[in-house]
Short mmCIF file of C-alpha atoms in Angstrom, two decimals:
data_model
loop_
_atom_site.label_atom_id
_atom_site.label_comp_id
_atom_site.label_asym_id
_atom_site.label_seq_id
_atom_site.Cartn_x
_atom_site.Cartn_y
_atom_site.Cartn_z
CA UNK A 1 -9.47 -7.27 8.65
CA UNK A 2 -10.32 -7.91 4.96
CA UNK A 3 -12.95 -5.65 3.13
CA UNK A 4 -16.25 -6.44 0.44
CA UNK A 5 -18.17 -3.42 -0.93
CA UNK A 6 -21.45 -4.35 -1.89
CA UNK A 7 -22.84 -3.20 -4.78
CA UNK A 8 -26.07 -2.95 -5.09
CA UNK A 9 -29.27 -0.35 -4.83
CA UNK A 10 -31.50 -2.39 -2.75
CA UNK A 11 -30.87 -1.52 0.50
CA UNK A 12 -32.24 -4.10 2.02
CA UNK A 13 -29.59 -7.03 0.24
CA UNK A 14 -27.13 -4.70 1.29
CA UNK A 15 -28.09 -4.56 4.71
CA UNK A 16 -28.37 -7.85 5.18
CA UNK A 17 -24.56 -8.36 3.49
CA UNK A 18 -22.54 -6.40 5.77
CA UNK A 19 -24.41 -8.51 9.23
CA UNK A 20 -23.67 -11.38 7.13
CA UNK A 21 -20.19 -10.31 6.42
CA UNK A 22 -19.34 -8.17 10.53
CA UNK A 23 -20.54 -12.14 11.33
CA UNK A 24 -17.79 -13.35 10.08
CA UNK A 25 -14.51 -10.46 10.93
CA UNK A 26 -15.38 -9.31 7.22
CA UNK A 27 -15.55 -5.57 6.82
CA UNK A 28 -18.37 -4.00 4.44
CA UNK A 29 -18.44 -1.19 2.66
CA UNK A 30 -21.53 -0.60 0.53
CA UNK A 31 -22.08 1.74 -2.93
CA UNK A 32 -25.85 2.10 -4.29
CA UNK A 33 -25.23 2.81 -7.96
CA UNK A 34 -22.27 1.66 -10.68
CA UNK A 35 -20.82 5.18 -10.13
CA UNK A 36 -19.93 5.31 -6.51
CA UNK A 37 -19.27 1.85 -6.61
CA UNK A 38 -16.61 3.03 -9.10
CA UNK A 39 -15.59 5.71 -7.27
CA UNK A 40 -14.88 3.69 -3.85
CA UNK A 41 -12.70 1.61 -5.62
CA UNK A 42 -10.30 4.16 -6.87
CA UNK A 43 -10.51 5.54 -3.34
CA UNK A 44 -10.52 2.47 -1.28
CA UNK A 45 -8.46 -1.15 -1.16
CA UNK A 46 -10.83 -3.59 -1.11
CA UNK A 47 -10.36 -7.97 -1.52
CA UNK A 48 -13.85 -8.36 -3.33
CA UNK A 49 -16.60 -7.10 -4.91
CA UNK A 50 -20.02 -8.31 -4.77
CA UNK A 51 -22.18 -6.10 -7.18
CA UNK A 52 -26.24 -6.51 -8.57
CA UNK A 53 -26.83 -6.87 -12.58
CA UNK A 54 -29.62 -4.60 -12.55
CA UNK A 55 -29.97 -0.95 -11.13
CA UNK A 56 -32.67 0.80 -13.32
CA UNK A 57 -36.75 -0.61 -11.79
CA UNK A 58 -38.34 -2.71 -13.89
CA UNK A 59 -34.79 -4.21 -15.58
CA UNK A 60 -34.00 -7.49 -15.90
CA UNK A 61 -31.67 -7.56 -18.33
CA UNK A 62 -28.44 -7.35 -16.59
CA UNK A 63 -26.75 -4.85 -19.83
CA UNK A 64 -25.77 -2.57 -16.59
CA UNK A 65 -24.30 -5.05 -14.30
CA UNK A 66 -22.16 -6.55 -17.66
CA UNK A 67 -20.98 -3.27 -18.25
CA UNK A 68 -20.27 -2.38 -14.39
CA UNK A 69 -18.30 -5.91 -13.83
CA UNK A 70 -16.67 -4.47 -17.22
CA UNK A 71 -14.80 -1.55 -16.18
CA UNK A 72 -14.02 -3.25 -12.55
CA UNK A 73 -12.26 -5.69 -14.53
CA UNK A 74 -10.98 -2.59 -16.95
CA UNK A 75 -9.26 -0.81 -14.36
CA UNK A 76 -8.53 -3.58 -11.41
CA UNK A 77 -7.94 -7.09 -13.36
CA UNK A 78 -6.81 -8.93 -10.41
CA UNK A 79 -10.22 -8.18 -7.97
CA UNK A 80 -12.11 -11.22 -7.66
CA UNK A 81 -15.46 -9.69 -8.42
CA UNK A 82 -18.86 -12.40 -7.01
CA UNK A 83 -22.09 -11.50 -9.77
CA UNK A 84 -25.80 -11.35 -7.50
CA UNK A 85 -28.70 -11.40 -8.98
CA UNK A 86 -32.49 -12.50 -9.16
CA UNK A 87 -32.32 -13.61 -12.19
CA UNK A 88 -30.73 -16.70 -13.52
CA UNK A 89 -29.26 -17.01 -17.79
CA UNK A 90 -27.23 -19.51 -17.93
CA UNK A 91 -25.86 -18.13 -21.25
CA UNK A 92 -24.65 -15.33 -19.61
CA UNK A 93 -23.45 -15.96 -16.45
CA UNK A 94 -20.62 -18.58 -19.06
CA UNK A 95 -20.29 -15.84 -20.67
CA UNK A 96 -19.38 -13.33 -17.48
CA UNK A 97 -17.60 -15.64 -15.70
CA UNK A 98 -14.99 -16.92 -19.24
CA UNK A 99 -15.01 -12.77 -18.42
CA UNK A 100 -12.98 -13.55 -15.56
CA UNK A 101 -15.40 -13.29 -12.58
CA UNK A 102 -15.09 -15.06 -9.50
CA UNK A 103 -18.97 -17.03 -9.11
CA UNK A 104 -22.13 -16.45 -10.03
CA UNK A 105 -24.74 -15.98 -7.26
CA UNK A 106 -28.84 -16.70 -7.30
CA UNK A 107 -30.71 -13.74 -4.76
CA UNK A 108 -32.03 -15.33 -2.29
CA UNK A 109 -28.44 -16.42 -1.84
CA UNK A 110 -27.40 -19.28 0.89
CA UNK A 111 -25.34 -17.78 3.84
CA UNK A 112 -23.42 -20.71 4.10
CA UNK A 113 -21.42 -21.12 -0.09
CA UNK A 114 -22.30 -17.35 0.21
CA UNK A 115 -19.23 -16.59 2.48
CA UNK A 116 -17.65 -20.38 2.58
CA UNK A 117 -16.44 -18.81 -1.38
CA UNK A 118 -16.19 -15.23 -0.28
CA UNK A 119 -13.73 -17.09 2.15
CA UNK A 120 -11.82 -19.09 -0.42
CA UNK A 121 -10.92 -15.98 -3.13
CA UNK A 122 -10.33 -13.27 -0.47
CA UNK A 123 -7.76 -15.79 0.90
CA UNK A 124 -6.53 -16.69 -2.49
CA UNK A 125 -6.52 -13.34 -3.51
CA UNK A 126 -4.18 -12.76 -0.63
CA UNK A 127 -2.20 -15.28 -2.02
CA UNK A 128 -1.61 -15.00 -5.16
CA UNK A 129 -0.98 -10.55 -3.97
CA UNK A 130 2.33 -12.32 -1.95
CA UNK A 131 2.96 -14.48 -4.91
CA UNK A 132 3.56 -11.21 -6.99
CA UNK A 133 4.78 -8.95 -4.34
CA UNK A 134 7.88 -11.90 -3.88
CA UNK A 135 7.82 -11.85 -8.14
CA UNK A 136 8.02 -8.59 -7.72
CA UNK A 137 10.59 -8.71 -5.44
CA UNK A 138 13.18 -11.61 -7.59
CA UNK A 139 12.80 -9.27 -10.70
CA UNK A 140 13.94 -6.34 -9.40
CA UNK A 141 16.93 -8.11 -7.61
CA UNK A 142 17.07 -9.79 -11.25
CA UNK A 143 17.74 -6.37 -12.71
CA UNK A 144 19.19 -4.89 -9.95
CA UNK A 145 22.88 -7.71 -10.43
CA UNK A 146 21.81 -7.47 -14.11
CA UNK A 147 22.56 -3.57 -14.23
CA UNK A 148 24.82 -3.32 -11.25
CA UNK A 149 26.92 -5.95 -12.14
CA UNK A 150 28.93 -7.80 -14.60
CA UNK A 151 27.54 -11.43 -15.02
CA UNK A 152 29.75 -12.09 -17.52
CA UNK A 153 26.29 -14.40 -19.41
CA UNK A 154 25.66 -15.72 -17.10
CA UNK A 155 22.28 -17.72 -17.70
CA UNK A 156 19.48 -18.45 -14.84
CA UNK A 157 16.49 -18.22 -13.54
CA UNK A 158 16.36 -20.83 -9.87
CA UNK A 159 16.30 -18.82 -6.78
CA UNK A 160 19.36 -20.40 -5.62
CA UNK A 161 21.52 -19.99 -8.28
CA UNK A 162 20.83 -15.66 -7.94
CA UNK A 163 21.46 -16.67 -3.87
CA UNK A 164 24.86 -17.55 -5.22
CA UNK A 165 25.67 -14.65 -7.30
CA UNK A 166 24.08 -12.30 -5.56
CA UNK A 167 26.55 -13.32 -2.84
CA UNK A 168 28.83 -14.01 -5.15
CA UNK A 169 29.23 -10.44 -6.69
CA UNK A 170 28.43 -8.37 -2.54
CA UNK A 171 32.30 -9.80 -1.80
CA UNK A 172 33.74 -9.42 -5.28
CA UNK A 173 35.16 -6.12 -3.93
CA UNK A 174 36.74 -7.24 -0.97
CA UNK A 175 40.42 -8.59 -0.62
CA UNK A 176 39.23 -11.53 1.46
CA UNK A 177 39.94 -15.47 -0.51
CA UNK A 178 37.09 -17.24 -1.01
CA UNK A 179 35.67 -21.05 -1.46
CA UNK A 180 33.01 -22.27 -4.00
CA UNK A 181 32.15 -26.13 -3.69
CA UNK A 182 30.04 -27.79 -5.44
CA UNK A 183 29.02 -30.75 -7.39
CA UNK A 184 32.55 -31.82 -11.21
CA UNK A 185 30.19 -29.13 -13.56
CA UNK A 186 28.00 -26.96 -11.90
CA UNK A 187 29.82 -24.02 -13.21
CA UNK A 188 32.41 -22.53 -10.08
CA UNK A 189 34.71 -21.52 -12.84
CA UNK A 190 32.08 -19.25 -14.67
CA UNK A 191 31.23 -18.31 -10.92
CA UNK A 192 34.74 -17.55 -10.18
CA UNK A 193 34.44 -15.84 -13.51
CA UNK A 194 32.02 -13.28 -11.95
CA UNK A 195 33.73 -13.02 -8.40
CA UNK A 196 37.44 -11.48 -10.45
CA UNK A 197 35.08 -9.32 -13.38
CA UNK A 198 33.41 -7.29 -10.34
CA UNK A 199 36.80 -7.09 -8.00
CA UNK A 200 39.42 -4.05 -7.78
CA UNK A 201 41.32 -6.27 -9.52
CA UNK A 202 38.77 -6.36 -12.34
CA UNK A 203 41.79 -5.30 -15.34
CA UNK A 204 43.78 -7.88 -14.31
CA UNK A 205 44.63 -11.23 -15.45
CA UNK A 206 42.52 -14.74 -14.65
CA UNK A 207 44.44 -16.97 -14.28
CA UNK A 208 43.07 -20.95 -13.75
CA UNK A 209 44.50 -24.02 -12.87
CA UNK A 210 43.15 -26.96 -12.23
CA UNK A 211 44.88 -28.73 -9.56
CA UNK A 212 43.03 -32.32 -10.51
CA UNK A 213 44.85 -32.37 -14.45
CA UNK A 214 48.33 -32.51 -13.05
CA UNK A 215 50.36 -35.41 -11.01
CA UNK A 216 51.14 -33.66 -7.72
CA UNK A 217 54.52 -34.16 -8.21
CA UNK A 218 53.91 -31.03 -11.13
CA UNK A 219 51.62 -29.13 -9.03
CA UNK A 220 54.50 -27.07 -7.20
CA UNK A 221 56.04 -26.38 -10.24
CA UNK A 222 52.84 -24.70 -12.30
CA UNK A 223 52.00 -22.90 -8.39
CA UNK A 224 55.40 -21.30 -7.91
CA UNK A 225 57.55 -21.56 -10.67
CA UNK A 226 61.04 -23.32 -11.11
CA UNK A 227 64.52 -22.79 -12.12
CA UNK A 228 66.39 -24.82 -14.96
CA UNK A 229 68.20 -28.17 -13.69
CA UNK A 230 64.85 -27.74 -10.93
CA UNK A 231 63.38 -30.58 -11.61
CA UNK A 232 63.91 -33.97 -14.75
CA UNK A 233 63.08 -31.86 -17.81
CA UNK A 234 63.28 -28.65 -16.02
CA UNK A 235 65.34 -27.62 -19.19
CA UNK A 236 64.96 -23.77 -18.01
CA UNK A 237 62.99 -21.32 -15.75
CA UNK A 238 59.63 -20.57 -15.91
CA UNK A 239 57.14 -18.13 -14.67
CA UNK A 240 54.78 -19.99 -12.14
CA UNK A 241 50.50 -19.13 -12.05
CA UNK A 242 51.20 -16.94 -8.93
CA UNK A 243 53.18 -14.73 -11.09
CA UNK A 244 51.16 -15.20 -14.15
CA UNK A 245 48.41 -13.67 -12.12
CA UNK A 246 50.32 -11.09 -10.00
CA UNK A 247 47.65 -8.09 -10.41
CA UNK A 248 44.76 -10.11 -11.01
CA UNK A 249 42.84 -13.76 -9.49
CA UNK A 250 44.39 -17.19 -9.54
CA UNK A 251 41.69 -19.51 -9.66
CA UNK A 252 42.80 -22.82 -7.99
CA UNK A 253 39.68 -25.55 -9.02
CA UNK A 254 39.58 -28.91 -7.85
CA UNK A 255 42.24 -27.56 -4.69
CA UNK A 256 41.14 -30.87 -2.54
CA UNK A 257 43.76 -32.39 -4.86
CA UNK A 258 47.13 -30.58 -3.44
CA UNK A 259 49.65 -32.69 -2.86
CA UNK A 260 50.50 -31.50 1.34
CA UNK A 261 53.34 -30.19 0.93
CA UNK A 262 52.05 -28.34 -2.50
CA UNK A 263 49.27 -27.17 0.53
CA UNK A 264 52.30 -26.09 3.07
CA UNK A 265 53.52 -23.66 0.44
CA UNK A 266 50.12 -21.96 0.03
CA UNK A 267 49.60 -20.86 2.98
CA UNK A 268 52.70 -19.32 3.51
CA UNK A 269 51.53 -17.34 -0.17
CA UNK A 270 48.28 -16.58 0.83
CA UNK A 271 49.70 -15.00 4.44
CA UNK A 272 52.40 -13.47 2.83
CA UNK A 273 52.17 -13.27 -1.09
CA UNK A 274 55.83 -14.32 -0.93
CA UNK A 275 57.26 -17.69 -2.63
CA UNK A 276 59.87 -19.25 -3.98
CA UNK A 277 60.44 -21.06 -7.36
CA UNK A 278 61.05 -24.57 -7.33
CA UNK A 279 64.92 -24.91 -6.77
CA UNK A 280 65.40 -21.44 -6.00
CA UNK A 281 66.33 -19.64 -2.35
CA UNK A 282 65.40 -16.29 -3.63
CA UNK A 283 62.03 -14.92 -2.67
CA UNK A 284 59.34 -13.31 -4.97
CA UNK A 285 56.19 -11.38 -3.73
CA UNK A 286 52.98 -10.64 -6.11
CA UNK A 287 49.71 -9.87 -4.87
CA UNK A 288 47.10 -11.95 -6.13
CA UNK A 289 43.36 -12.50 -5.27
CA UNK A 290 42.80 -16.61 -4.42
CA UNK A 291 39.66 -18.22 -6.18
CA UNK A 292 39.78 -22.25 -4.84
CA UNK A 293 37.29 -24.67 -5.97
CA UNK A 294 36.49 -28.20 -5.16
CA UNK A 295 33.82 -30.93 -4.98
CA UNK A 296 35.21 -33.31 -2.31
CA UNK A 297 34.01 -33.10 1.30
CA UNK A 298 37.14 -30.86 2.41
CA UNK A 299 36.06 -31.32 6.59
CA UNK A 300 36.02 -35.44 6.42
CA UNK A 301 39.89 -34.88 4.55
CA UNK A 302 40.53 -32.43 7.32
CA UNK A 303 40.03 -35.28 9.64
CA UNK A 304 41.86 -37.93 7.74
CA UNK A 305 44.51 -36.48 7.77
CA UNK A 306 44.73 -35.22 3.84
CA UNK A 307 44.26 -31.47 3.98
CA UNK A 308 45.52 -29.56 6.28
CA UNK A 309 42.76 -27.61 8.82
CA UNK A 310 44.85 -23.78 9.14
CA UNK A 311 44.76 -24.09 5.14
CA UNK A 312 40.68 -24.64 4.40
CA UNK A 313 40.07 -21.55 6.95
CA UNK A 314 42.57 -20.09 5.65
CA UNK A 315 40.83 -20.67 1.67
CA UNK A 316 36.66 -20.00 2.87
CA UNK A 317 37.18 -16.79 4.60
CA UNK A 318 34.12 -16.64 2.25
CA UNK A 319 31.60 -20.04 0.61
CA UNK A 320 29.85 -20.20 -1.68
CA UNK A 321 28.21 -23.96 -2.75
CA UNK A 322 26.65 -23.80 -5.56
CA UNK A 323 24.00 -26.77 -6.00
CA UNK A 324 23.51 -29.21 -8.76
CA UNK A 325 21.39 -28.61 -11.90
CA UNK A 326 18.56 -31.13 -10.14
CA UNK A 327 18.43 -29.11 -7.05
CA UNK A 328 17.82 -25.70 -8.84
CA UNK A 329 15.44 -27.24 -12.17
CA UNK A 330 14.33 -24.30 -13.35
CA UNK A 331 17.24 -23.26 -15.02
CA UNK A 332 17.86 -26.60 -16.69
CA UNK A 333 14.91 -24.41 -19.84
CA UNK A 334 16.84 -21.43 -19.78
CA UNK A 335 20.53 -23.15 -19.62
CA UNK A 336 19.67 -25.67 -22.65
CA UNK A 337 18.04 -22.92 -24.91
CA UNK A 338 20.82 -20.77 -24.33
CA UNK A 339 22.94 -23.91 -25.65
CA UNK A 340 21.06 -24.03 -28.20
CA UNK A 341 21.58 -22.40 -32.23
CA UNK A 342 20.07 -19.61 -33.17
CA UNK A 343 17.17 -20.84 -34.81
CA UNK A 344 16.63 -23.36 -33.08
CA UNK A 345 14.04 -24.02 -30.62
CA UNK A 346 12.80 -26.99 -28.33
CA UNK A 347 9.67 -29.50 -28.79
CA UNK A 348 7.34 -29.23 -25.08
CA UNK A 349 8.07 -33.19 -25.38
CA UNK A 350 11.49 -32.25 -25.12
CA UNK A 351 11.64 -29.95 -22.75
CA UNK A 352 9.96 -32.58 -19.62
CA UNK A 353 12.34 -34.77 -20.70
CA UNK A 354 14.73 -31.93 -19.74
CA UNK A 355 12.92 -31.68 -16.83
CA UNK A 356 12.91 -35.02 -15.74
CA UNK A 357 16.30 -36.65 -16.42
CA UNK A 358 18.40 -36.54 -13.42
CA UNK A 359 21.09 -34.20 -14.60
CA UNK A 360 24.07 -36.39 -12.73
CA UNK A 361 26.67 -34.38 -15.46
CA UNK A 362 25.11 -31.26 -14.49
CA UNK A 363 25.64 -28.20 -16.75
CA UNK A 364 27.72 -29.57 -18.51
CA UNK A 365 25.90 -33.07 -19.02
CA UNK A 366 22.93 -30.20 -20.40
CA UNK A 367 25.90 -28.57 -22.83
CA UNK A 368 27.15 -31.85 -24.46
CA UNK A 369 23.14 -33.08 -25.08
CA UNK A 370 22.19 -30.20 -26.62
CA UNK A 371 25.17 -29.46 -29.10
CA UNK A 372 24.46 -33.23 -29.54
CA UNK A 373 20.81 -33.00 -30.36
CA UNK A 374 21.78 -29.91 -32.16
CA UNK A 375 23.31 -31.65 -35.08
CA UNK A 376 20.75 -34.65 -35.17
CA UNK A 377 17.66 -33.16 -35.45
CA UNK A 378 16.06 -32.83 -38.60
CA UNK A 379 14.67 -29.02 -38.74
CA UNK A 380 14.59 -26.59 -35.91
CA UNK A 381 12.56 -28.53 -33.47
CA UNK A 382 14.47 -30.37 -30.89
CA UNK A 383 12.20 -33.35 -30.15
CA UNK A 384 12.32 -36.07 -26.86
CA UNK A 385 13.44 -37.61 -29.38
CA UNK A 386 16.38 -36.42 -30.29
CA UNK A 387 17.83 -35.72 -26.58
CA UNK A 388 18.95 -38.80 -26.72
CA UNK A 389 18.49 -39.38 -23.17
CA UNK A 390 17.31 -42.67 -20.55
CA UNK A 391 13.16 -42.60 -21.67
CA UNK A 392 11.79 -41.99 -17.73
CA UNK A 393 8.33 -42.65 -16.61
CA UNK A 394 7.97 -39.34 -17.05
CA UNK A 395 9.10 -37.77 -19.96
CA UNK A 396 7.61 -40.75 -21.88
CA UNK A 397 3.68 -39.80 -20.48
CA UNK A 398 2.56 -37.62 -23.25
CA UNK A 399 2.34 -34.21 -22.61
CA UNK A 400 -0.99 -31.96 -22.81
CA UNK A 401 0.51 -28.54 -24.51
CA UNK A 402 -0.84 -25.51 -22.49
CA UNK A 403 -1.55 -22.57 -24.01
CA UNK A 404 1.92 -20.70 -23.79
CA UNK A 405 3.04 -24.34 -25.85
CA UNK A 406 0.04 -23.36 -28.05
CA UNK A 407 0.34 -20.18 -28.57
CA UNK A 408 4.49 -20.60 -29.09
CA UNK A 409 3.90 -23.07 -32.33
CA UNK A 410 1.32 -20.76 -34.23
CA UNK A 411 3.80 -18.39 -33.06
CA UNK A 412 6.87 -19.63 -35.31
CA UNK A 413 3.93 -22.10 -38.19
CA UNK A 414 3.17 -18.16 -38.82
CA UNK A 415 -0.11 -18.96 -38.08
CA UNK A 416 -1.18 -22.48 -40.33
CA UNK A 417 -2.02 -24.58 -37.74
CA UNK A 418 -1.47 -28.05 -39.85
CA UNK A 419 2.21 -26.80 -39.35
CA UNK A 420 1.27 -26.08 -35.50
CA UNK A 421 -0.16 -28.68 -35.01
CA UNK A 422 3.11 -31.52 -35.99
CA UNK A 423 4.88 -29.88 -34.34
CA UNK A 424 2.67 -30.23 -31.61
CA UNK A 425 2.37 -34.01 -32.06
CA UNK A 426 -1.51 -33.55 -32.35
CA UNK A 427 -3.90 -33.93 -35.87
CA UNK A 428 -5.92 -30.41 -36.86
CA UNK A 429 -8.97 -31.48 -35.23
CA UNK A 430 -7.23 -31.76 -31.96
CA UNK A 431 -5.38 -28.79 -32.02
CA UNK A 432 -9.16 -27.01 -33.72
CA UNK A 433 -10.30 -28.22 -30.59
CA UNK A 434 -7.44 -26.87 -27.64
CA UNK A 435 -7.91 -23.58 -29.63
CA UNK A 436 -11.13 -23.29 -29.08
CA UNK A 437 -11.64 -24.65 -25.14
CA UNK A 438 -8.54 -21.89 -24.06
CA UNK A 439 -10.06 -19.03 -25.53
CA UNK A 440 -7.03 -19.11 -28.92
CA UNK A 441 -7.74 -17.45 -32.00
CA UNK A 442 -7.65 -18.91 -34.74
#
């Protein structure tokens, strides 16, 4: 049951409110003075405070109530407070609401309006507490990840990315194959590096082979090595990626491009650790952690007969699905800022354009866009026009700068309003009006 603290020296008022709340399943505590009310707040958790503005006889200035409100706000900044008084003074009401009062009601009050206000504020407070708890939990998870694991400089903010990172770190020390799936350019190789860095073979080599970048007839030689004369142009023996990765990790990117003959040999290596070089009958033994990645639908390839089902299940002991960048939008601006050279920053209109873009090329496309914008921008502020992105409805609409954007622009401009206004695309007068409305000191 939610609880309201009533701070009022008039016993009749306090009792009437107590009865009204009890009819709506809301608990009530009563205090007859500011001191008693503050003491209850120190000892008991409440959801909302209703306080009078005057406590001394023949006093109508509201100074006591103002002092009490400021004490509550200082000690309990998130606790909603409703001001209740028999006198009405618009300026005082506006000042206190600006200072954080939730509402301002006159005596005698309207029961329906009071209950509606109290119920809404309690529900809002509960939602805010749940949000704060979730944010705190997310911060704890992020702190644990950053302190407990080597994340190889990974930049992220989105919960979807964090789930992938958490699972990658969780399985890193297990000696099992891992399959990383997701569209091209999403950062699958970085996830593989994180698994390697936190694995039992973290000090060993990390060898990468892009199975989609080689002709099919050369993939086996790249994987397993070849003896001299094994194929046209093989003038001398060479070791393959498995030998190079012995004691470490082999990352097989675009595993769906591996031909069936190579798939069969890869399956044997995964099961036994043994293989032969191309053109040789001598078995070789290695100890290699295999991480593979694909943007293909391996299930469809199995049904089409182009990918071995037994190899799929051998590779897919643990699968990590890395979403497209558009599916983890909270990552876009942190990544964009990370790709910028030191000293350069994003105009708020550029931020809006980045968030509005679909990013078909994912993180790789974002990195290229920021590299190009850094070269083309006339100054240290990257504007929307510097990005070279297709104009969308969302990006073409002028975005009203919020308080954070104005504060950041003022900080970059060293307090020079004219420079900050130019950064924000506003006139000085327009910026002054917004600063006054948002309570930003000049």
